[in-house]
mmCIF file of C-alpha atoms in Angstrom:
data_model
loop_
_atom_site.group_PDB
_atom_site.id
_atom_site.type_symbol
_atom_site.label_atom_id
_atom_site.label_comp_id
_atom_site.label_asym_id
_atom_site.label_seq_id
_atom_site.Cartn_x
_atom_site.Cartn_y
_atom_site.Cartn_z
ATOM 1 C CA UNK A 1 3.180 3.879 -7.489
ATOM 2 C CA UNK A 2 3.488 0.650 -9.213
ATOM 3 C CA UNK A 3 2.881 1.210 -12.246
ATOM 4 C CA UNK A 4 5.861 3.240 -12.526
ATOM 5 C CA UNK A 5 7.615 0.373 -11.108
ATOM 6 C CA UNK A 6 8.673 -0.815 -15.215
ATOM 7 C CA UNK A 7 9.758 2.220 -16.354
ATOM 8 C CA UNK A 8 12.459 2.645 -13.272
ATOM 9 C CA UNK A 9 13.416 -0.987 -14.330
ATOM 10 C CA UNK A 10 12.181 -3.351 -16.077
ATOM 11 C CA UNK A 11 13.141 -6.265 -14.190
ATOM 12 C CA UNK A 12 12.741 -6.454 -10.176
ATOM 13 C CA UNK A 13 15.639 -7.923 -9.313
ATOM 14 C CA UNK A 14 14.838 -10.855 -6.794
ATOM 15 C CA UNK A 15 17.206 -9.439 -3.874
ATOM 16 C CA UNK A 16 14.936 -6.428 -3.662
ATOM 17 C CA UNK A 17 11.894 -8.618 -3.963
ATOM 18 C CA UNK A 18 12.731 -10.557 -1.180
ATOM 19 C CA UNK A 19 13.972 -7.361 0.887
ATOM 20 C CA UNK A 20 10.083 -5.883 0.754
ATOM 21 C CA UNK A 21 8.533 -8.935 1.453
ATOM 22 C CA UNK A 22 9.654 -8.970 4.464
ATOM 23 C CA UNK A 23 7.272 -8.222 7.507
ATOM 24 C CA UNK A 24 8.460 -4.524 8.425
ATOM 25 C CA UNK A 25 8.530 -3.847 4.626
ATOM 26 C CA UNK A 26 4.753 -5.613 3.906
ATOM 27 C CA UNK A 27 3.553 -3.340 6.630
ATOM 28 C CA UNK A 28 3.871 -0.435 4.584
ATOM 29 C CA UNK A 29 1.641 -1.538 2.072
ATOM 30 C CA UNK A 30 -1.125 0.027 4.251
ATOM 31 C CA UNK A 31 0.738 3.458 5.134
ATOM 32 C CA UNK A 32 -0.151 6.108 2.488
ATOM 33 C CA UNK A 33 1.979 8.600 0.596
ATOM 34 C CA UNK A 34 -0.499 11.419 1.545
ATOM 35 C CA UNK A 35 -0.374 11.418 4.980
ATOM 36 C CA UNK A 36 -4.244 10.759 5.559
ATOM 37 C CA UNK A 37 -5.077 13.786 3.485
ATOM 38 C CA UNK A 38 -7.090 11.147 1.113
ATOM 39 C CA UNK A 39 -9.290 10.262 4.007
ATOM 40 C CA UNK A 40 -10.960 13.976 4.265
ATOM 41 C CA UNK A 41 -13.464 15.165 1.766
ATOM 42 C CA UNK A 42 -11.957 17.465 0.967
ATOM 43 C CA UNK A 43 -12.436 18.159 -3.317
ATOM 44 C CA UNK A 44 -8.666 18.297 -4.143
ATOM 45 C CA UNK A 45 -7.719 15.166 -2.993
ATOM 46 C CA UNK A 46 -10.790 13.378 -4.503
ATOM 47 C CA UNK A 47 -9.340 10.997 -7.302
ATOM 48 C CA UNK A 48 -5.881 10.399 -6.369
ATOM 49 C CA UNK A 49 -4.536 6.893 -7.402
ATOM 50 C CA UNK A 50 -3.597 4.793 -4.410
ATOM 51 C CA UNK A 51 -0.287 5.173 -3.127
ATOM 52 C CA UNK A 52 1.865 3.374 -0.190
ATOM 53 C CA UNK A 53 4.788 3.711 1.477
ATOM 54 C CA UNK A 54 5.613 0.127 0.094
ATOM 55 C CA UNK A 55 4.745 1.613 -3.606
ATOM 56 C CA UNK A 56 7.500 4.193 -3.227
ATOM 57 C CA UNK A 57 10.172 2.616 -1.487
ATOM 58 C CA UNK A 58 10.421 -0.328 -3.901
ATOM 59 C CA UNK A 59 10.293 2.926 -6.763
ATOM 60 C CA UNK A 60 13.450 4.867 -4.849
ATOM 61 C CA UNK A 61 15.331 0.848 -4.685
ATOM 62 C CA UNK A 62 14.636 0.037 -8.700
ATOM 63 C CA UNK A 63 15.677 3.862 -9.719
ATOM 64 C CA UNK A 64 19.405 3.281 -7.412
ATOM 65 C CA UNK A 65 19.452 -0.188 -8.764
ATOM 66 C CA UNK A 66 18.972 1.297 -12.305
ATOM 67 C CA UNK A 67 21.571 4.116 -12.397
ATOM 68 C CA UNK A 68 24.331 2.235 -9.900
ATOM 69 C CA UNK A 69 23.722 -1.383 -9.943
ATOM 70 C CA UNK A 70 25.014 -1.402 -6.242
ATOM 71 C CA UNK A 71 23.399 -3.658 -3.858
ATOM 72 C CA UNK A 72 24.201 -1.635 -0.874
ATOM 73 C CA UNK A 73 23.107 1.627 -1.977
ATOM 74 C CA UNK A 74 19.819 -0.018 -3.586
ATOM 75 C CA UNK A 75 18.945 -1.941 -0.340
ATOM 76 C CA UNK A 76 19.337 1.488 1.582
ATOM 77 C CA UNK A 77 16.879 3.068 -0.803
ATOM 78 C CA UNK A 78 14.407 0.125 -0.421
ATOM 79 C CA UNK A 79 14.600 0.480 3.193
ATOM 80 C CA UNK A 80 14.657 4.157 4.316
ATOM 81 C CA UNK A 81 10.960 4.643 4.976
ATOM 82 C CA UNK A 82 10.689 1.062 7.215
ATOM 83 C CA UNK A 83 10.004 3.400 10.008
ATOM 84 C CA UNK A 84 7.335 5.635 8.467
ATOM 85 C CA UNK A 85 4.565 5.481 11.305
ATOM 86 C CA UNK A 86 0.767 5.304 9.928
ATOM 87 C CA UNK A 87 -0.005 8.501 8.208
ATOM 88 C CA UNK A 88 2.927 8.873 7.574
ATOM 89 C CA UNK A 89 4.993 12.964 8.326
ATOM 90 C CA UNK A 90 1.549 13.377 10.617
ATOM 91 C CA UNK A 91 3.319 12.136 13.355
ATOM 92 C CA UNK A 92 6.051 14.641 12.257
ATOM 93 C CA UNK A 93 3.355 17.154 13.408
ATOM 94 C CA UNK A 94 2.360 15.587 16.467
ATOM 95 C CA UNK A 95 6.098 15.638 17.405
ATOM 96 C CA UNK A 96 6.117 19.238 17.002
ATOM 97 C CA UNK A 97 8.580 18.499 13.658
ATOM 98 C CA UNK A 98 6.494 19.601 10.655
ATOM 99 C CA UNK A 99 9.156 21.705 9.084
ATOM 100 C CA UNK A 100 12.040 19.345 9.134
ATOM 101 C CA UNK A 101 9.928 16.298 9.166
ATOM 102 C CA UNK A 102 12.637 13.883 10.310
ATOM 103 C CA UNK A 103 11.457 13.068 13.977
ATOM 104 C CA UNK A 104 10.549 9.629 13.401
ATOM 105 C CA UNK A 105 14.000 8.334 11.403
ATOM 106 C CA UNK A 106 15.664 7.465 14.374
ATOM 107 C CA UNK A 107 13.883 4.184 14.597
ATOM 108 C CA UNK A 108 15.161 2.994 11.213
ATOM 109 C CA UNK A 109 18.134 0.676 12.549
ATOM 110 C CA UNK A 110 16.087 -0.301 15.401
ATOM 111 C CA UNK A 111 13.252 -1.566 13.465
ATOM 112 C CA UNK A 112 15.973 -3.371 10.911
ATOM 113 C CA UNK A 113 18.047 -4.361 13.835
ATOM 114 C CA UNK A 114 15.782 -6.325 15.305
ATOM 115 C CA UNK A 115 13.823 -7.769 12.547
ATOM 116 C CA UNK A 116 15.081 -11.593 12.230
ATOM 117 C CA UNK A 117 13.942 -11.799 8.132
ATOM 118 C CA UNK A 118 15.491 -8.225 7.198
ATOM 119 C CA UNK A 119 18.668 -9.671 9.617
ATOM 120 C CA UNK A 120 18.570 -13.208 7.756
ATOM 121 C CA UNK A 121 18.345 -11.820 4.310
ATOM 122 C CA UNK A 122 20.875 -9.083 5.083
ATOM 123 C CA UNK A 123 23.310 -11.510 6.188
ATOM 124 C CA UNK A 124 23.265 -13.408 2.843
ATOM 125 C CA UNK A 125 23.863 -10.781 0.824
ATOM 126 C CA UNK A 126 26.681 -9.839 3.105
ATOM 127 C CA UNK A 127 24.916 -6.833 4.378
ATOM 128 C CA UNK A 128 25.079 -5.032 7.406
ATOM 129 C CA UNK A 129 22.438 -3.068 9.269
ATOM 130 C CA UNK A 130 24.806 -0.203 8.959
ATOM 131 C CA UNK A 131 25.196 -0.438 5.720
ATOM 132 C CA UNK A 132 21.652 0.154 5.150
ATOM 133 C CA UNK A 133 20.187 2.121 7.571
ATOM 134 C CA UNK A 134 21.184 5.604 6.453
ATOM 135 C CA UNK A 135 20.271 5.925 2.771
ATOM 136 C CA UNK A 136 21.846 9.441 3.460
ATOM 137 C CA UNK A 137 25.025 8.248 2.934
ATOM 138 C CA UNK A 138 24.375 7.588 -0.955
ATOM 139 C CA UNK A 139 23.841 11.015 -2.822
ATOM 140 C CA UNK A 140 21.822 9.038 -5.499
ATOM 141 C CA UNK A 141 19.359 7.431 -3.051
ATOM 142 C CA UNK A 142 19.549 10.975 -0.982
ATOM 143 C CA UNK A 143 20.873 13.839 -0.982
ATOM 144 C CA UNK A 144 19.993 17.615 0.296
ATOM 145 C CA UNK A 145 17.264 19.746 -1.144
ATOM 146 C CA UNK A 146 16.879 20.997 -3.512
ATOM 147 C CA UNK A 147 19.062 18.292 -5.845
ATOM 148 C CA UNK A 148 17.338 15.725 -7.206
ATOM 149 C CA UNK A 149 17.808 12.360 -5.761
ATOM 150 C CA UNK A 150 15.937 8.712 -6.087
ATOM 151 C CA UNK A 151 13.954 9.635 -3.032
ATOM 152 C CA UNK A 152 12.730 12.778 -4.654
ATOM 153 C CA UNK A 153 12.821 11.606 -8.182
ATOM 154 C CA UNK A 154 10.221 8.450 -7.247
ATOM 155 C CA UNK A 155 7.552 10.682 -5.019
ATOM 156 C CA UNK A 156 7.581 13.406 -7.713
ATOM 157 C CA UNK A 157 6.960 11.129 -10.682
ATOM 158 C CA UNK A 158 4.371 9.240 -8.688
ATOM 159 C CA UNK A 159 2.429 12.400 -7.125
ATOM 160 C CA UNK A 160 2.389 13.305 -11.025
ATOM 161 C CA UNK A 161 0.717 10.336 -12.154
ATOM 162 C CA UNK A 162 -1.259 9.811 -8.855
ATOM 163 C CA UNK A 163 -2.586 13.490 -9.125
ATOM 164 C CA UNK A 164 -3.211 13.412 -12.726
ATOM 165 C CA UNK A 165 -0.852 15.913 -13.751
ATOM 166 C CA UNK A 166 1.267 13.711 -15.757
ATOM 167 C CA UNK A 167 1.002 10.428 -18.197
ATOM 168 C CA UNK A 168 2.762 7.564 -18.034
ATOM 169 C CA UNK A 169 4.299 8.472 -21.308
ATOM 170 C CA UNK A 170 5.113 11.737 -19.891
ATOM 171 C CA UNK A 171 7.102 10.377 -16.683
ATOM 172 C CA UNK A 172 9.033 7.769 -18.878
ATOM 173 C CA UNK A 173 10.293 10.639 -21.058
ATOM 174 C CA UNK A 174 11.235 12.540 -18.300
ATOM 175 C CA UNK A 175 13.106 9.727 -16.913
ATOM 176 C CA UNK A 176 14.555 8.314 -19.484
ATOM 177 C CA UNK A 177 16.338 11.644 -20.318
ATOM 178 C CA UNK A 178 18.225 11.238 -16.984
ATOM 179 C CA UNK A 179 22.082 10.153 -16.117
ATOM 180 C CA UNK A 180 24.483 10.525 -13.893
ATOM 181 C CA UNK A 181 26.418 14.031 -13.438
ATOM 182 C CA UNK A 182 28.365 15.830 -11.014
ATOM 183 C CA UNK A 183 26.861 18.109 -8.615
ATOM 184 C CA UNK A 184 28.946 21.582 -7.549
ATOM 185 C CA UNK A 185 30.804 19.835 -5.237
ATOM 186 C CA UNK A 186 31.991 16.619 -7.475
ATOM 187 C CA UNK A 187 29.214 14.413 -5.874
ATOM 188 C CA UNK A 188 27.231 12.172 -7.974
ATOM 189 C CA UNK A 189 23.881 13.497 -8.491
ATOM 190 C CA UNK A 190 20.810 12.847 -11.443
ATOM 191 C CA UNK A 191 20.917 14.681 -13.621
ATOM 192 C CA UNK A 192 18.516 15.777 -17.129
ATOM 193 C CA UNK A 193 21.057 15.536 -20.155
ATOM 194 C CA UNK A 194 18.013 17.744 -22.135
ATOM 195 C CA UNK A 195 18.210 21.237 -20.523
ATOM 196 C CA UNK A 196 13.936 21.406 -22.126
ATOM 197 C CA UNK A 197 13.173 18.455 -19.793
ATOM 198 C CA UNK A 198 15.272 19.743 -16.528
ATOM 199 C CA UNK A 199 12.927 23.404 -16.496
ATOM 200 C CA UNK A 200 9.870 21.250 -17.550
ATOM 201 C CA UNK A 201 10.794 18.770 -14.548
ATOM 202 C CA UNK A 202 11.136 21.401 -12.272
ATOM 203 C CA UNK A 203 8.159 23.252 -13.442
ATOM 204 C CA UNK A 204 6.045 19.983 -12.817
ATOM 205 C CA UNK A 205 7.743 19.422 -9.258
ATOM 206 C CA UNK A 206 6.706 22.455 -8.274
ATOM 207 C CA UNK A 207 3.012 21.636 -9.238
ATOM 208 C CA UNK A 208 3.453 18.859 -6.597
ATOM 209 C CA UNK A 209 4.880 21.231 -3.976
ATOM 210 C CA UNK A 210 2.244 23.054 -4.000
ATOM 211 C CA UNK A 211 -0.143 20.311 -3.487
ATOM 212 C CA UNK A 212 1.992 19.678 -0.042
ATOM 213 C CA UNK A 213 1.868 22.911 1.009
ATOM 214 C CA UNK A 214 -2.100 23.269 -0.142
ATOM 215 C CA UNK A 215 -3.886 24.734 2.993
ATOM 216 C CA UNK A 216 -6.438 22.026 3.011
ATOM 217 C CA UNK A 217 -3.168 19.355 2.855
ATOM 218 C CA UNK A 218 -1.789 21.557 6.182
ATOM 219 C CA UNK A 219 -5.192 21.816 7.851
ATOM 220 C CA UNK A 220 -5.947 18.003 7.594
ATOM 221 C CA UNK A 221 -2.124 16.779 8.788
ATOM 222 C CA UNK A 222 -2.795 19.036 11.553
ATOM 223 C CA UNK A 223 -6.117 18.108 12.670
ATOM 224 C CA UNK A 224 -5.207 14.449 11.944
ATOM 225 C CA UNK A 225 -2.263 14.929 14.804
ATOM 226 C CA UNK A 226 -4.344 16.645 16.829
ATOM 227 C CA UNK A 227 -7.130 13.981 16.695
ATOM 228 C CA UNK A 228 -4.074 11.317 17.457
ATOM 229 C CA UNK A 229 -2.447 13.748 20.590
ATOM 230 C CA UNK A 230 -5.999 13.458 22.344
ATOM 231 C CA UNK A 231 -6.352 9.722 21.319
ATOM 232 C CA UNK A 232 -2.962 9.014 23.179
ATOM 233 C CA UNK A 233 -3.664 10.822 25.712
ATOM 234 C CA UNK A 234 -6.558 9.458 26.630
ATOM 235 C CA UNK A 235 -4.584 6.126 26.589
ATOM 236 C CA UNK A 236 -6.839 4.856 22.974
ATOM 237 C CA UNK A 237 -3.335 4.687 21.502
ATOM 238 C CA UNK A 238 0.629 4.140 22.467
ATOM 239 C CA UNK A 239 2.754 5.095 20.824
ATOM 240 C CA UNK A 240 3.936 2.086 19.656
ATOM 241 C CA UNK A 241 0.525 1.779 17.851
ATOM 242 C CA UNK A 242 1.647 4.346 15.068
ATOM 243 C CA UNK A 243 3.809 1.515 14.004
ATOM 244 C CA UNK A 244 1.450 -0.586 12.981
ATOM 245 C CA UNK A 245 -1.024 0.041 10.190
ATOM 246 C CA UNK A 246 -3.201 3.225 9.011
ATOM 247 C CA UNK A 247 -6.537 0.450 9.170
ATOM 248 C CA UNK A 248 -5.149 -1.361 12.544
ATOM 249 C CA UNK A 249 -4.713 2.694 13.816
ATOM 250 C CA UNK A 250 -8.317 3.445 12.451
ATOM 251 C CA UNK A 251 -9.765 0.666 13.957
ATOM 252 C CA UNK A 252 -8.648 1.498 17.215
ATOM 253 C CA UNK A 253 -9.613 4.981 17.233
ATOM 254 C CA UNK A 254 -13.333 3.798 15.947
ATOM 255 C CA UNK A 255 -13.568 1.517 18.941
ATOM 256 C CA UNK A 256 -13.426 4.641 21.528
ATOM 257 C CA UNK A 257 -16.792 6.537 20.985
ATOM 258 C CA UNK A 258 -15.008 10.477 21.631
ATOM 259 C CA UNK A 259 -12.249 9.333 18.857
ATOM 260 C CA UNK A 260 -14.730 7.503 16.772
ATOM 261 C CA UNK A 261 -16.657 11.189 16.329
ATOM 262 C CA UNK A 262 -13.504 13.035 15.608
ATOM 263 C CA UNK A 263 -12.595 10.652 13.164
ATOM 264 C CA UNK A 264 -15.981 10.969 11.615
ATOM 265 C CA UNK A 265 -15.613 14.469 11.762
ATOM 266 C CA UNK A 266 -12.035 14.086 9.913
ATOM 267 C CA UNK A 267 -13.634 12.121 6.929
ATOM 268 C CA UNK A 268 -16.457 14.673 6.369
ATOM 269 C CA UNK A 269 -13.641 18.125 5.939
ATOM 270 C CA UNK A 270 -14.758 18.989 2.780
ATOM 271 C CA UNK A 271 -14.087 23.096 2.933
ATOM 272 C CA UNK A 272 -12.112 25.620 4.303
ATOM 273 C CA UNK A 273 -12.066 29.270 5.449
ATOM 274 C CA UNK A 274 -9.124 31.506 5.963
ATOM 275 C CA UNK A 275 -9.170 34.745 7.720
ATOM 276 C CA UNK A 276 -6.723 37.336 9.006
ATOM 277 C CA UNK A 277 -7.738 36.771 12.272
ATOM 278 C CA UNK A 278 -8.433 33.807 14.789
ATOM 279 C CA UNK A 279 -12.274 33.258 14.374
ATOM 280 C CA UNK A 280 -14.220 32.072 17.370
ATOM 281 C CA UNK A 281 -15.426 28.676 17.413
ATOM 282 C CA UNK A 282 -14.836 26.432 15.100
ATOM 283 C CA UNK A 283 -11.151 24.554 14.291
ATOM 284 C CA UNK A 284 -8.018 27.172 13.484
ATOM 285 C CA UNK A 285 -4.831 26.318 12.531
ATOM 286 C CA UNK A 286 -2.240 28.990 11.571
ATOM 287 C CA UNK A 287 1.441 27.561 10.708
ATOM 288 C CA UNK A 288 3.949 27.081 7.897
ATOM 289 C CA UNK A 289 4.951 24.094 5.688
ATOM 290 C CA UNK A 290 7.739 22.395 4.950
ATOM 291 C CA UNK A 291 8.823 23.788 1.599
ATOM 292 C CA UNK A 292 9.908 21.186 -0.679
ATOM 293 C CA UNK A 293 11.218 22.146 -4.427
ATOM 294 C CA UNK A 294 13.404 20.471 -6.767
ATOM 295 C CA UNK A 295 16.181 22.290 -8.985
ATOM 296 C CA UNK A 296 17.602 19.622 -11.001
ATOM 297 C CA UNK A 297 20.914 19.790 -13.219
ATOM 298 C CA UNK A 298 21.222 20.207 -17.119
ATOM 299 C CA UNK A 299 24.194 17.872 -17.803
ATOM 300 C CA UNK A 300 27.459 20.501 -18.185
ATOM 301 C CA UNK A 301 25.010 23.859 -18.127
ATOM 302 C CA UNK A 302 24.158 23.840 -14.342
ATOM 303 C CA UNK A 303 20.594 23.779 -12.545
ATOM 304 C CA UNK A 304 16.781 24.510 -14.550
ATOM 305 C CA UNK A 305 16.635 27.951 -12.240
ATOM 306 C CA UNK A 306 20.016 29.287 -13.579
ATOM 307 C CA UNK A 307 19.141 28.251 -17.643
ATOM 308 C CA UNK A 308 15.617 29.788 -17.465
ATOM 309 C CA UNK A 309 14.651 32.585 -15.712
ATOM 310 C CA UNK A 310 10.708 31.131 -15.523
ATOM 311 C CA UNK A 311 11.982 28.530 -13.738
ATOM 312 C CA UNK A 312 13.728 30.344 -11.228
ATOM 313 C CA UNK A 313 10.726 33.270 -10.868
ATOM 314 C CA UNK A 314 8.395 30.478 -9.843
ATOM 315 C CA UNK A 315 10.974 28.532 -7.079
ATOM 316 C CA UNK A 316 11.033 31.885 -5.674
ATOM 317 C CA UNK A 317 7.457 32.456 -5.857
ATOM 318 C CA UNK A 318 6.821 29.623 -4.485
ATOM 319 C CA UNK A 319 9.497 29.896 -1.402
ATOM 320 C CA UNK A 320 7.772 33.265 -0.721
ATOM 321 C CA UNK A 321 4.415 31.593 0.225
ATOM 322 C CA UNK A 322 2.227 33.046 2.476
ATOM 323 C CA UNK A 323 1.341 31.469 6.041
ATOM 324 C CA UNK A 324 -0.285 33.915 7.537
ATOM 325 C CA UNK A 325 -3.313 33.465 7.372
ATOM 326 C CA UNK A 326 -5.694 31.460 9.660
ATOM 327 C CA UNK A 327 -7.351 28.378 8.168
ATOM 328 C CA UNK A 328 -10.414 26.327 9.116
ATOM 329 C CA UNK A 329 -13.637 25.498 9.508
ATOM 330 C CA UNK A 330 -16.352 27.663 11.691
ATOM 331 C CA UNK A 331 -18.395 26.169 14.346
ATOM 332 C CA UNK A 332 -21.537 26.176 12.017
ATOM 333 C CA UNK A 333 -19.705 24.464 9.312
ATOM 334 C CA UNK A 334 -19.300 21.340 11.663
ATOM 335 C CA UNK A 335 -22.257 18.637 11.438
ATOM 336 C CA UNK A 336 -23.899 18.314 14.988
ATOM 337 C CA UNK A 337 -23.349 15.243 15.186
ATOM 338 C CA UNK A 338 -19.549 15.320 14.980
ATOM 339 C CA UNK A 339 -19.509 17.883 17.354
ATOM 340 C CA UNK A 340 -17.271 16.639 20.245
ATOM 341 C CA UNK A 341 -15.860 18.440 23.491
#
């Protein structure tokens, strides 16, 4: 979010500014970090500070500019989510890709290829669309769970502040304790040169995972897919649509009375049930999550789970999470009127 924007950097350099004004970047101004989960009513996500896909890339570019000063790598970071769809890793689910979550990054060169400003811009800073278009390549901007890169740095620190589990005071002293080490294999990785704030860092990410992995954060990514899968279907949306923005999306889907219901129905989840078995009636999902966790390095004493044994009980706690149970809400738990066939 932005106002973590100052502590990543304090200046925005005017490369990067230009970079996300651009029309595929400005678009994600109006694609949410929380994959539609803040449209529900759902009592855990009331509250959250607003939060865009715009909000974090620029956060992932300012924390590579910070700790390499490298244009290329920097511009990568800036532009690895130009091809998030609207809400975001729910099209993940609608692909059938909710545990890898990488089905729609395939059309990031396509959407910078073919953008004349990103092309224009890219060109005068002798860029290439290859040289930006896999932010995998850089181990700060990215790098393989569960190390701690830009990308994972930036949505931690933000979920903290946005969910109100952290300060601003609090994420500046957690990143300001941060340089650049060596990872196990002699790749550069960020790292906590306070072995305190590494355990406390990972004990806070995990209070994030565990929002992402929350059954009512499941149930409404998988209901908002579902409610998308009949919408294109039914020929309310293409494809293409998702590509656009969450309101444009909305909008359509509140033109067409049968999607205009379920999205009513969508905005008024506001409680769940689980059981051991399918229930009749009513909406039942049963699935796992994606489980994302962070074990970040100590400079020269190795990762929080191996320095405190806390740290590593509750990574394996939480990696031991239990799907199995059915979640949803019964038939007479659904208003009439959003009752649709």
């Amino acid at each position: 979010m932005r106002e973590n924007w100052p502590i990543y950097h304090p200046e925005f350099p005017d490369f990067l500014r230009r970079l996300a004004q651009t029309p595929p970047m400005a678009r994600l101004e109006q694609v949410g970090m929380n994959c539609g989960c803040e449209y529900t009513s759902f009592p855990r996500f009331a509250g959250w500070l607003p939060y865009s896909r715009l909000d974090h890339s620029v956060g992932v570019a300012l924390i590579v500019w910070h700790f390499t000063g490298d244009l290329r790598q920097s511009a990568a970071g800036l532009l690895h989510d130009v091809a998030t769809p609207a809400f975001a890793h729910v099209v993940d689910f609608l692909h059938g890709d909710h545990l890898r979550q990488e089905s729609t990054e395939a059309r990031t060169a396509e959407l910078i290829g073919r953008s004349p400003e990103l092309q224009a811009l890219l060109g005068e800073y002798g860029l290439t669309t290859e040289d930006v278009a896999d932010y995998h390549r850089y181990p700060i901007a990215d790098n393989d769970s569960p190390q701690l890169s830009a990308d994972r740095l930036e949505y931690t620190l933000g979920n903290l502040r946005g969910y109100g589990f952290a300060d601003g005071d609090t994420v500046r002293a957690f990143y300001e304790d941060l340089t650049i080490w060596q990872d196990e294999a002699g790749r550069p990785e960020l790292a906590f040169r306070t072995p305190g704030t590494a355990c406390a860092f990972a004990e806070a990410a995990l209070k994030t995972a565990r929002i992402y992995v929350a059954d009512e954060d499941r149930f409404a990514m998988q209901a908002l897919a579902a409610l998308l899968a009949d919408a294109l279907a039914r020929d309310i949306l293409e494809e293409d649509d998702l590509y656009g923005t969450e309101p444009l999306v909305i909008q359509r889907l509140e033109a067409d009375p049968v999607s205009a219901a379920r999205w009513r129905r969508f905005r008024r989840f506001c409680r769940l049930e689980r059981s051991a078995d399918r229930p009749e009636g009513g909406i039942w999902y049963r699935f796992p999550a994606k489980l994302r966790y962070i074990d970040p390095l100590a400079v020269g004493r190795g990762r929080a789970s191996r320095l405190d044994a806390g740290v590593r009980q509750a990574q394996e706690s939480f990696l031991a999470t239990d799907f199995s149970l059915w979640i949803g809400v019964p038939e007479d738990a659904i208003p009439e009127e959003d009752t649709v066939s």
